[in-house]
Coordinates of N, CA and C in Angstrom, one line a residue:
M1 N -25.7 132.6 91.9 CA -26.5 133.3 90.8 C -25.5 133.7 89.9
K2 N -24.3 134.3 90.2 CA -23.4 134.5 89.1 C -22.9 133.5 88.2
K3 N -22.9 132.2 88.9 CA -22.5 130.9 87.9 C -23.5 130.7 87.1
L4 N -24.7 130.9 87.7 CA -26.1 130.6 86.7 C -26.0 131.6 85.5
V5 N -25.8 132.9 85.9 CA -25.8 134.0 84.8 C -24.5 133.6 83.7
S6 N -23.4 133.3 84.3 CA -22.4 132.9 83.3 C -22.6 131.6 82.5
L7 N -23.4 130.7 83.0 CA -23.8 129.5 82.3 C -24.7 129.9 81.2
L8 N -25.5 130.9 81.5 CA -26.6 131.2 80.4 C -26.0 131.9 79.3
V9 N -24.9 132.8 79.7 CA -24.2 133.6 78.7 C -23.4 132.6 77.7
L10 N -23.0 131.4 78.4 CA -22.3 130.5 77.5 C -23.2 129.6 76.6
L11 N -24.4 129.5 77.1 CA -25.4 128.6 76.2 C -26.3 129.4 75.4
L12 N -26.5 130.7 75.5 CA -27.5 131.3 74.7 C -27.0 131.3 73.4
P13 N -25.5 131.5 72.9 CA -25.2 131.6 71.5 C -25.6 130.0 70.9
L14 N -25.4 128.9 71.7 CA -25.6 127.7 71.2 C -27.1 127.6 71.0
M15 N -28.0 127.9 71.9 CA -29.4 127.9 71.8 C -29.8 128.6 70.5
A16 N -29.1 129.8 70.4 CA -29.8 130.6 69.3 C -29.3 130.0 67.9
S17 N -28.3 129.3 67.9 CA -27.7 128.7 66.5 C -28.3 127.4 66.3
A18 N -29.0 126.8 67.3 CA -29.6 125.4 67.0 C -30.5 125.5 65.9
Q19 N -30.3 124.4 65.1 CA -31.3 124.2 63.9 C -32.5 123.4 64.3
T20 N -33.5 123.8 63.7 CA -34.7 122.7 63.8 C -34.4 121.8 62.9
P21 N -35.3 120.7 63.1 CA -35.1 119.4 62.0 C -35.5 119.8 60.8
E22 N -36.5 120.8 60.6 CA -36.8 121.3 59.1 C -35.5 122.0 58.4
E23 N -34.9 122.9 59.2 CA -33.7 123.6 58.7 C -32.5 122.7 58.4
K24 N -32.3 121.6 59.3 CA -31.3 120.7 59.1 C -31.6 119.9 57.7
G25 N -32.8 119.5 57.7 CA -33.2 118.7 56.6 C -32.9 119.4 55.2
M26 N -33.4 120.7 55.3 CA -33.3 121.5 54.1 C -31.7 121.8 53.8
E27 N -30.9 121.9 54.8 CA -29.5 122.2 54.6 C -28.8 120.8 54.0
I28 N -29.2 119.8 54.4 CA -28.8 118.6 53.7 C -29.0 118.5 52.3
A29 N -30.4 118.8 52.0 CA -30.8 118.6 50.6 C -30.1 119.7 49.7
V30 N -29.8 120.9 50.3 CA -29.3 122.1 49.6 C -27.7 121.6 49.2
E31 N -27.0 121.1 50.4 CA -25.7 120.6 50.1 C -25.5 119.5 49.1
G32 N -26.4 118.6 49.1 CA -26.3 117.6 48.2 C -26.6 118.1 46.7
D33 N -27.5 119.1 46.6 CA -27.7 119.7 45.3 C -26.4 120.2 44.8
K34 N -25.8 121.1 45.7 CA -24.7 122.0 45.4 C -23.5 120.9 45.1
R35 N -23.3 119.9 45.7 CA -22.1 119.0 45.4 C -22.3 118.3 44.1
D36 N -23.5 118.2 43.5 CA -23.7 117.5 42.3 C -23.9 118.6 41.1
A37 N -23.7 119.8 41.4 CA -24.0 120.9 40.3 C -22.7 120.9 39.6
G38 N -22.9 121.2 38.2 CA -21.8 121.5 37.3 C -21.4 120.3 36.4
F39 N -22.1 119.2 36.5 CA -21.8 118.1 35.6 C -22.0 118.3 34.1
G40 N -22.9 119.2 33.7 CA -23.1 119.7 32.4 C -24.0 118.6 31.7
D41 N -23.4 117.6 31.2 CA -24.4 116.5 30.6 C -23.6 115.2 30.9
M42 N -24.5 114.1 30.7 CA -24.1 112.8 31.1 C -24.8 111.8 30.3
T43 N -24.0 110.7 29.9 CA -24.6 109.6 29.3 C -24.4 108.4 30.0
S44 N -25.2 107.3 29.8 CA -24.9 106.0 30.5 C -25.7 104.9 29.7
D45 N -25.3 103.6 29.9 CA -26.1 102.4 29.6 C -26.7 101.8 30.7
M46 N -27.8 101.2 30.5 CA -28.5 100.5 31.6 C -29.2 99.2 31.2
V47 N -29.1 98.3 32.1 CA -30.0 96.9 32.0 C -30.9 97.0 33.1
M48 N -32.3 97.0 32.6 CA -33.3 96.8 33.6 C -33.8 95.3 33.8
T49 N -33.8 94.8 35.0 CA -34.2 93.7 35.1 C -35.6 93.5 35.8
L50 N -36.6 93.0 35.5 CA -38.0 93.0 36.1 C -38.2 91.5 36.4
K51 N -38.7 91.5 37.8 CA -39.0 90.3 38.4 C -40.4 90.3 39.0
N52 N -41.3 89.4 38.6 CA -42.7 89.5 39.0 C -42.8 88.7 40.4
A53 N -44.0 88.6 40.9 CA -44.1 88.0 42.2 C -43.8 86.5 42.3
N54 N -43.8 85.8 41.1 CA -43.5 84.4 41.0 C -42.0 84.1 40.7
G55 N -41.3 85.2 40.5 CA -39.9 85.0 40.4 C -39.5 85.1 38.8
D56 N -40.5 85.2 38.0 CA -40.2 85.3 36.5 C -39.5 86.5 36.2
V57 N -38.4 86.5 35.3 CA -37.6 87.6 35.1 C -37.6 88.0 33.6
S58 N -37.6 89.3 33.3 CA -37.4 89.9 32.0 C -36.4 91.0 32.0
I59 N -35.7 91.1 30.8 CA -34.6 91.9 30.8 C -34.8 93.1 29.8
R60 N -34.4 94.3 30.1 CA -34.5 95.3 28.9 C -33.2 96.0 28.9
K61 N -32.6 96.6 27.7 CA -31.5 97.2 27.6 C -31.9 98.6 27.2
M62 N -31.1 99.5 27.8 CA -31.7 101.1 27.5 C -30.4 101.9 27.5
R63 N -30.5 103.0 27.0 CA -29.5 104.1 27.2 C -30.0 105.3 27.6
S64 N -29.4 106.2 28.6 CA -30.0 107.4 28.9 C -28.9 108.6 28.7
K65 N -29.5 109.8 28.5 CA -28.8 111.1 28.3 C -29.4 112.0 29.2
N66 N -28.7 113.0 29.9 CA -29.1 113.9 30.8 C -28.3 115.2 30.5
L67 N -29.1 116.5 30.7 CA -28.7 117.6 30.5 C -28.9 118.6 31.7
E68 N -27.9 119.1 32.2 CA -28.2 120.0 33.4 C -28.6 121.4 32.8
V69 N -29.5 121.9 33.4 CA -30.1 123.2 32.9 C -30.0 124.3 33.9
E70 N -29.3 125.3 33.6 CA -29.2 126.4 34.6 C -30.5 127.2 34.8
G71 N -30.9 127.3 36.1 CA -31.9 127.9 36.6 C -33.3 127.2 36.5
D72 N -33.2 125.8 36.1 CA -34.5 124.9 36.1 C -34.0 123.5 36.3
G73 N -35.0 122.5 36.3 CA -34.6 121.2 36.5 C -34.0 120.6 35.1
D74 N -33.3 119.6 35.3 CA -32.6 118.9 34.3 C -33.5 118.2 33.2
K75 N -32.9 118.0 32.0 CA -33.6 117.2 31.0 C -33.0 115.9 31.0
G76 N -34.0 114.9 30.5 CA -33.4 113.5 30.5 C -34.2 112.8 29.5
L77 N -33.3 111.9 28.6 CA -33.9 111.1 27.5 C -33.4 109.6 27.7
T78 N -34.4 108.6 27.8 CA -34.2 107.3 28.0 C -34.6 106.6 26.6
I79 N -33.6 105.8 26.1 CA -33.9 105.1 24.8 C -33.9 103.6 25.1
F80 N -34.9 102.8 24.6 CA -34.8 101.3 24.9 C -34.4 100.7 23.6
D81 N -33.4 99.7 23.7 CA -32.7 99.1 22.6 C -33.0 97.6 22.4
D82 N -33.5 97.0 23.5 CA -33.9 95.6 23.7 C -34.8 95.3 24.7
P83 N -35.8 94.2 24.5 CA -36.1 93.3 23.4 C -36.6 94.2 22.1
A84 N -36.7 93.5 21.1 CA -37.2 93.9 19.8 C -38.6 94.6 19.9
D85 N -39.6 94.0 20.7 CA -40.9 94.6 20.6 C -41.1 95.9 21.2
I86 N -39.9 96.3 22.1 CA -40.0 97.8 22.6 C -38.8 98.5 22.0
K87 N -38.0 98.2 21.2 CA -36.9 98.9 20.6 C -37.4 100.1 19.9
G88 N -36.7 101.2 20.3 CA -36.9 102.5 19.8 C -37.9 103.2 20.7
T89 N -38.5 102.7 21.7 CA -39.4 103.4 22.7 C -38.4 104.4 23.4
A90 N -39.0 105.6 23.4 CA -38.1 106.7 24.1 C -38.9 107.5 25.0
F91 N -38.3 107.9 26.1 CA -38.9 108.6 27.2 C -38.2 110.1 27.4
L92 N -38.9 111.1 27.3 CA -38.3 112.4 27.4 C -38.9 113.3 28.6
S93 N -37.9 113.8 29.4 CA -38.5 114.2 30.7 C -37.7 115.8 30.8
F94 N -38.6 116.8 31.0 CA -38.1 118.1 31.5 C -38.6 118.4 32.8
T95 N -37.6 118.4 33.8 CA -37.9 118.5 35.1 C -37.9 120.1 35.3
H96 N -39.0 120.5 36.2 CA -39.1 122.0 36.6 C -38.9 122.1 37.9
I97 N -38.5 123.1 38.4 CA -38.3 123.6 39.9 C -39.7 123.6 40.7
L98 N -40.5 124.6 40.1 CA -41.8 124.8 40.8 C -42.9 124.2 40.0
E99 N -42.9 124.3 38.6 CA -44.1 124.1 37.8 C -44.0 122.5 37.6
A100 N -45.1 122.0 36.9 CA -45.3 120.6 36.8 C -44.3 120.2 35.6
D101 N -43.7 119.1 35.8 CA -42.8 118.5 34.9 C -43.4 118.2 33.6
D102 N -42.6 118.2 32.5 CA -43.2 118.0 31.3 C -42.5 116.5 30.8
Q103 N -43.3 115.5 30.4 CA -42.7 114.4 30.0 C -43.6 113.8 28.9
W104 N -42.9 113.1 28.0 CA -43.4 112.4 26.8 C -42.9 111.0 26.5
L105 N -43.6 110.2 25.9 CA -43.3 108.9 25.8 C -43.5 108.5 24.2
Y106 N -42.4 108.2 23.4 CA -42.6 107.8 22.0 C -42.8 106.3 21.9
L107 N -43.9 105.9 21.1 CA -44.2 104.5 21.1 C -44.1 104.2 19.5
P108 N -42.9 103.6 19.1 CA -42.6 103.3 17.8 C -43.8 102.4 17.0
A109 N -44.3 101.5 17.8 CA -45.3 100.7 17.2 C -46.5 101.5 16.8
L110 N -46.8 102.7 17.4 CA -48.0 103.5 17.0 C -47.5 104.7 16.2
K111 N -46.2 104.9 16.2 CA -45.5 106.1 15.7 C -46.0 107.3 16.1
R112 N -46.2 107.6 17.4 CA -46.6 108.6 17.9 C -46.0 109.0 19.3
V113 N -46.0 110.2 19.7 CA -45.6 110.7 20.9 C -46.8 111.0 21.9
K114 N -46.8 110.4 23.1 CA -47.7 110.4 24.0 C -47.3 111.4 25.3
R115 N -48.0 112.4 25.5 CA -47.5 113.2 26.6 C -48.2 112.6 28.0
I116 N -47.4 112.6 28.9 CA -47.7 112.0 30.2 C -48.3 113.1 31.1
S117 N -49.7 113.0 31.4 CA -50.4 113.9 32.1 C -49.8 114.1 33.6
S118 N -49.9 115.2 34.1 CA -49.3 115.3 35.5 C -50.1 114.4 36.5
K119 N -51.4 114.1 36.2 CA -52.2 113.3 37.1 C -51.8 111.8 36.9
N120 N -51.0 111.4 35.9 CA -50.5 110.1 35.7 C -49.0 109.9 36.1
K121 N -48.3 111.0 36.7 CA -47.0 110.7 36.9 C -46.9 109.6 38.0
S122 N -47.8 109.3 38.7 CA -47.5 108.2 39.7 C -47.5 106.8 39.2
G123 N -48.0 106.9 37.8 CA -48.2 105.5 37.3 C -46.7 104.8 37.0
P124 N -46.7 103.5 36.8 CA -45.5 102.7 36.5 C -44.8 103.0 35.1
F125 N -43.7 103.2 35.2 CA -42.7 103.4 34.0 C -42.5 102.1 33.3
M126 N -43.1 101.9 32.0 CA -42.8 100.8 31.1 C -43.0 99.4 32.0
G127 N -43.9 99.3 32.9 CA -44.0 98.0 33.6 C -43.1 97.8 34.9
S128 N -42.3 98.8 35.1 CA -41.3 98.6 36.1 C -41.9 99.1 37.5
E129 N -41.1 99.0 38.5 CA -41.5 99.5 39.8 C -41.1 101.0 40.0
F130 N -40.6 101.4 39.1 CA -40.3 103.1 39.1 C -41.4 103.7 38.4
A131 N -41.9 104.8 39.1 CA -43.0 105.7 38.6 C -42.5 106.9 37.7
F132 N -43.3 107.2 36.9 CA -42.8 108.4 36.0 C -42.1 109.6 36.8
E133 N -42.7 109.8 38.0 CA -42.2 110.9 38.9 C -40.9 110.5 39.4
D134 N -40.6 109.3 39.4 CA -39.0 108.7 40.0 C -38.0 109.2 39.1
L135 N -38.4 109.5 37.7 CA -37.5 109.8 36.7 C -37.3 111.2 36.4
S136 N -37.8 112.0 37.4 CA -37.4 113.4 37.1 C -36.2 113.6 38.1
S137 N -35.5 114.8 37.8 CA -34.3 115.1 38.6 C -34.8 115.8 39.9
R138 N -34.2 115.4 41.2 CA -34.6 115.9 42.4 C -34.2 117.4 42.5
E139 N -35.1 118.2 42.4 CA -35.1 119.6 42.5 C -35.3 119.9 44.0
V140 N -34.5 120.8 44.6 CA -34.7 121.0 46.2 C -36.0 121.5 46.4
A141 N -36.5 122.4 45.7 CA -37.9 123.3 46.0 C -39.0 122.4 45.7
K142 N -38.9 121.2 45.1 CA -40.2 120.4 45.0 C -40.5 119.7 46.2
F143 N -39.7 119.5 47.3 CA -40.0 118.8 48.5 C -39.9 119.8 49.7
S144 N -40.4 119.5 50.9 CA -40.0 119.9 52.1 C -39.4 118.8 53.0
Y145 N -38.6 119.2 53.8 CA -37.6 118.2 54.5 C -37.6 118.2 56.0
L146 N -37.4 117.0 56.5 CA -37.3 117.0 58.0 C -36.2 116.0 58.2
Y147 N -35.2 116.7 59.1 CA -34.1 115.7 59.5 C -34.8 114.8 60.6
L148 N -34.4 113.5 60.7 CA -34.9 112.7 61.5 C -33.9 112.1 62.7
R149 N -32.7 111.6 62.0 CA -31.6 111.1 62.9 C -30.4 110.8 62.2
D150 N -29.4 110.4 62.9 CA -28.2 109.8 62.2 C -28.2 108.4 62.3
E151 N -27.6 107.6 61.5 CA -27.5 106.0 61.5 C -26.2 105.7 60.8
V152 N -25.9 104.4 61.0 CA -25.0 103.9 60.1 C -25.5 102.6 59.5
I153 N -25.4 102.5 58.1 CA -25.8 101.4 57.4 C -24.6 100.9 56.7
N154 N -24.4 99.6 56.7 CA -23.4 98.9 55.9 C -21.9 99.6 56.1
G155 N -21.8 100.1 57.4 CA -20.6 100.8 57.9 C -20.5 102.1 57.5
E156 N -21.4 102.8 56.8 CA -21.3 104.2 56.5 C -22.5 105.0 57.2
E157 N -21.8 106.2 57.7 CA -22.6 107.1 58.4 C -23.6 107.9 57.3
V158 N -24.8 108.0 57.9 CA -25.9 108.5 57.0 C -26.6 109.4 57.8
F159 N -27.2 110.5 57.1 CA -28.3 111.2 57.7 C -29.7 110.6 57.3
V160 N -30.7 110.5 58.2 CA -32.0 110.0 57.8 C -32.8 111.4 57.8
V161 N -33.5 111.5 56.5 CA -34.1 112.6 56.2 C -35.5 112.2 55.5
E162 N -36.6 112.8 56.1 CA -37.9 112.6 55.4 C -38.2 113.9 54.4
S163 N -38.8 113.4 53.4 CA -39.2 114.6 52.4 C -40.7 114.5 52.0
K164 N -41.3 115.5 51.8 CA -42.7 115.4 51.3 C -42.8 116.2 50.0
P165 N -43.5 115.6 49.1 CA -43.5 116.3 47.8 C -44.5 117.7 47.9
N166 N -44.0 118.7 47.3 CA -44.8 119.9 47.3 C -45.7 120.1 46.1
Y167 N -45.5 119.2 45.0 CA -46.2 119.3 43.8 C -47.5 118.4 44.0
K168 N -48.3 118.7 42.9 CA -49.7 118.0 42.9 C -49.5 116.6 42.3
Y169 N -50.4 115.7 42.6 CA -50.5 114.4 42.1 C -49.4 113.4 42.2
S170 N -48.6 113.7 43.3 CA -47.7 112.8 43.6 C -48.3 111.3 44.2
G171 N -47.7 110.3 43.9 CA -48.3 109.0 44.3 C -47.8 108.7 45.7
Y172 N -46.9 109.7 46.3 CA -46.3 109.6 47.6 C -46.8 110.6 48.7
T173 N -47.0 110.0 49.8 CA -47.2 111.0 50.9 C -45.8 111.6 51.6
R174 N -44.8 110.6 51.4 CA -43.5 111.1 52.1 C -42.4 110.1 51.6
L175 N -41.1 110.5 51.6 CA -40.0 109.4 51.4 C -39.2 109.7 52.6
I176 N -38.6 108.6 53.0 CA -37.4 108.6 53.9 C -36.1 108.2 53.2
A177 N -35.0 108.9 53.3 CA -33.8 108.7 52.6 C -32.8 108.7 53.6
W178 N -31.8 107.6 53.3 CA -30.6 107.4 54.1 C -29.6 108.0 53.2
I179 N -29.0 109.0 53.6 CA -28.2 109.9 52.8 C -26.7 109.8 53.3
S180 N -25.9 109.3 52.6 CA -24.5 109.3 53.0 C -23.8 110.5 53.4
K181 N -23.3 110.6 54.5 CA -22.5 111.8 55.0 C -21.2 112.2 54.0
E182 N -20.7 111.1 53.5 CA -19.6 111.4 52.6 C -20.0 111.7 51.3
K183 N -20.8 111.1 50.6 CA -21.4 111.3 49.3 C -22.4 112.2 49.0
Y184 N -23.2 112.4 50.1 CA -24.5 113.3 50.0 C -25.3 112.6 49.0
Q185 N -25.3 111.4 48.7 CA -26.3 110.7 47.9 C -27.0 109.7 48.7
P186 N -28.5 109.2 48.1 CA -29.0 108.3 48.9 C -28.5 106.9 48.8
L187 N -28.4 106.0 49.8 CA -28.1 104.6 49.9 C -29.4 103.8 50.0
K188 N -30.5 104.4 50.6 CA -31.7 103.8 50.6 C -32.8 104.8 50.6
I189 N -33.9 104.4 49.9 CA -35.1 105.3 50.0 C -36.3 104.5 50.2
E190 N -37.0 104.8 51.2 CA -38.4 104.2 51.4 C -39.6 105.2 50.9
Y191 N -40.6 104.5 50.1 CA -41.4 105.4 49.4 C -42.9 105.0 50.1
Y192 N -43.7 106.0 50.6 CA -45.0 105.7 51.3 C -46.2 106.2 50.3
D193 N -47.2 105.4 50.2 CA -48.2 105.7 49.3 C -49.1 106.8 49.8
R194 N -50.2 107.0 49.2 CA -51.2 108.0 49.5 C -51.9 107.7 50.7
K195 N -51.8 106.5 51.1 CA -52.5 106.1 52.4 C -51.3 106.0 53.6
N196 N -50.3 106.5 53.3 CA -49.0 106.6 54.1 C -48.7 105.2 54.7
T197 N -48.7 104.3 53.6 CA -48.3 102.8 53.9 C -47.1 102.6 53.0
L198 N -46.0 101.9 53.8 CA -44.8 101.6 53.0 C -45.2 100.9 51.6
L199 N -44.7 101.6 50.5 CA -45.0 100.9 49.2 C -43.9 100.2 48.5
K200 N -42.6 101.0 48.7 CA -41.4 100.3 48.0 C -40.3 100.8 48.7
T201 N -39.1 100.1 48.5 CA -37.8 100.7 49.0 C -36.8 100.5 47.8
T202 N -36.0 101.5 47.7 CA -34.8 101.5 46.6 C -33.6 101.6 47.4
T203 N -32.7 100.7 46.9 CA -31.3 100.6 47.5 C -30.3 100.9 46.2
A204 N -29.3 101.8 46.6 CA -28.4 102.2 45.7 C -26.9 101.7 46.2
T205 N -26.3 100.9 45.2 CA -25.0 100.4 45.6 C -24.0 100.5 44.6
G206 N -22.7 100.4 45.0 CA -21.7 100.4 44.0 C -21.3 101.8 43.6
Y207 N -21.5 102.8 44.5 CA -21.2 104.2 44.1 C -19.8 104.3 43.7
Q208 N -19.6 105.0 42.6 CA -18.1 105.4 42.1 C -18.2 106.9 42.1
Q209 N -17.0 107.5 42.1 CA -16.8 108.9 41.9 C -16.3 109.2 40.4
Y210 N -16.8 110.1 39.8 CA -16.4 110.5 38.3 C -16.0 112.1 38.4
M211 N -14.9 112.4 37.7 CA -14.3 113.6 37.5 C -14.0 114.2 38.8
G212 N -13.6 113.3 39.8 CA -13.1 113.8 41.0 C -14.2 114.3 42.0
K213 N -15.5 114.3 41.6 CA -16.6 114.9 42.1 C -17.8 114.3 42.2
Y214 N -18.4 113.7 41.0 CA -19.8 113.3 41.0 C -19.8 111.8 41.3
W215 N -20.7 111.5 42.3 CA -21.0 110.1 42.7 C -22.2 109.7 41.9
R216 N -22.0 108.5 41.4 CA -23.0 107.6 40.7 C -23.1 106.2 41.1
P217 N -24.3 105.6 41.2 CA -24.3 104.2 41.6 C -24.1 103.4 40.5
D218 N -23.8 102.0 40.8 CA -23.7 101.0 39.7 C -25.0 100.4 39.6
S219 N -25.8 100.3 40.7 CA -27.1 99.6 40.7 C -28.1 100.2 41.6
L220 N -29.3 100.4 41.0 CA -30.5 100.6 42.0 C -31.4 99.4 41.8
N221 N -31.8 99.0 43.1 CA -32.9 98.0 43.2 C -34.0 98.3 43.9
T222 N -35.3 98.3 43.4 CA -36.4 98.7 43.9 C -37.2 97.5 44.1
V223 N -37.7 97.3 45.4 CA -38.6 96.2 45.7 C -40.0 96.8 46.2
N224 N -41.1 96.4 45.5 CA -42.4 96.8 45.9 C -43.0 95.8 46.9
H225 N -43.2 96.3 48.1 CA -43.6 95.4 49.3 C -45.0 95.1 49.2
Q226 N -45.8 95.8 48.4 CA -47.4 95.4 48.2 C -47.6 94.4 47.1
T227 N -46.8 94.6 46.1 CA -47.1 93.6 44.9 C -45.9 92.5 44.9
K228 N -44.8 92.6 45.6 CA -43.8 91.7 45.7 C -43.0 91.7 44.3
K229 N -43.2 92.7 43.5 CA -42.5 92.8 42.3 C -41.0 93.4 42.7
E230 N -40.1 93.4 41.7 CA -39.0 94.0 41.9 C -38.2 94.5 40.6
T231 N -37.7 95.7 40.5 CA -36.9 96.1 39.4 C -35.6 96.5 39.9
R232 N -34.6 96.1 39.1 CA -33.3 96.3 39.4 C -32.6 97.2 38.0
L233 N -32.0 98.2 38.3 CA -31.2 98.9 37.2 C -29.7 98.9 37.3
D234 N -29.1 98.3 36.4 CA -27.5 98.3 36.4 C -27.0 99.2 35.4
F235 N -26.1 100.1 35.9 CA -25.5 101.2 35.1 C -24.2 100.8 34.6
S236 N -23.8 101.3 33.4 CA -22.3 101.2 33.0 C -22.1 102.4 32.0
N237 N -21.0 102.5 31.7 CA -20.4 103.3 30.8 C -20.8 104.9 30.9
Y238 N -20.7 105.4 32.4 CA -21.0 106.7 32.6 C -20.0 107.5 31.8
E239 N -20.6 108.5 31.1 CA -19.6 109.6 30.4 C -20.1 110.9 30.7
F240 N -19.4 111.9 30.9 CA -19.6 113.3 31.3 C -19.3 114.2 30.2
Q241 N -19.9 115.5 30.2 CA -19.6 116.6 29.4 C -19.2 116.0 28.0
K242 N -20.3 115.5 27.2 CA -20.1 114.9 26.0 C -20.6 116.1 25.0
G243 N -20.9 117.1 25.3 CA -21.3 118.3 24.4 C -22.7 118.2 24.1
L244 N -23.6 117.5 24.9 CA -25.1 117.7 24.5 C -25.6 119.0 24.6
S245 N -26.7 119.2 24.0 CA -27.4 120.6 23.9 C -28.9 120.3 24.1
D246 N -29.6 121.5 24.1 CA -31.1 121.3 24.1 C -31.5 120.6 22.8
R247 N -30.8 120.7 21.7 CA -31.4 120.1 20.5 C -31.5 118.6 20.6
D248 N -30.7 118.0 21.5 CA -30.8 116.6 21.7 C -31.9 116.1 22.8
F249 N -32.6 117.2 23.1 CA -33.6 116.9 24.0 C -34.9 117.6 23.7
N250 N -35.6 117.2 22.5 CA -36.9 117.8 22.3 C -37.7 116.7 21.7
K251 N -38.9 117.0 21.3 CA -40.0 115.9 21.0 C -39.5 115.4 19.6
S252 N -38.9 116.0 18.8 CA -38.4 115.5 17.6 C -37.3 114.5 17.8
S253 N -36.3 114.6 18.8 CA -35.4 113.7 19.1 C -36.0 112.4 19.4
L254 N -37.2 112.4 20.1 CA -37.7 111.1 20.4 C -37.9 110.2 19.2
K255 N -38.5 110.7 18.1 CA -38.9 110.0 16.9 C -37.5 109.4 16.1
R256 N -36.4 110.2 16.4 CA -35.2 109.9 15.6 C -34.2 109.1 16.6
A257 N -34.6 108.8 17.9 CA -33.8 108.2 18.8 C -33.3 106.8 18.3
R258 N -32.1 106.5 18.3 CA -31.7 105.2 17.9 C -30.6 104.7 18.8

């Protein structure tokens, strides 16, 4: 009996400190957010390659700007430079932690700014396999989390974490992310539609570290398993702390984006 009591005394602290899958999932999300905090602002160039089910390819060139916002979600601006028929199209996003995100799209052919309704956030962004809601910054409180397991993919140890949107009108019931234990960035994400059927998979490759802290991918590739379409984003010329401010991210900046 004494041996049993002694064993229980040793095990009780471990039992008390054991995390639930929900707690561990949240801890991973919080740690990832903490590691990416403090970048201030960032710019990059992008090439978007669209491939339809027949293998036909079209290419678009864009630029993006991002601004970290203290106490709220980040702001983002994406400007299309090529081809000529969509040149000057610009997309502005204000991510919020708890409230619905604000998003606008400037269409130069119509010379007007179109607000993206919360109910339409699940729609495709400029004909790509990315939805409008995919373009918001990932604020921790917008999701609930569940740690599933550990795995190794491409020789890299990862956490596998399920997240479910807490906000209205999402096109997804859940996402499953393979998160690098080294970088705390996703290497792969599976998106499940409103019927809980696998919709698409995004893989991130070519991660590089900037300023000794911030990991960013060279490429994101999204395959839609239902339509057989594919969208690839290749990034270049990442630059940080360029001195951007709120003035660079308002509806007026959409019309003058060049």
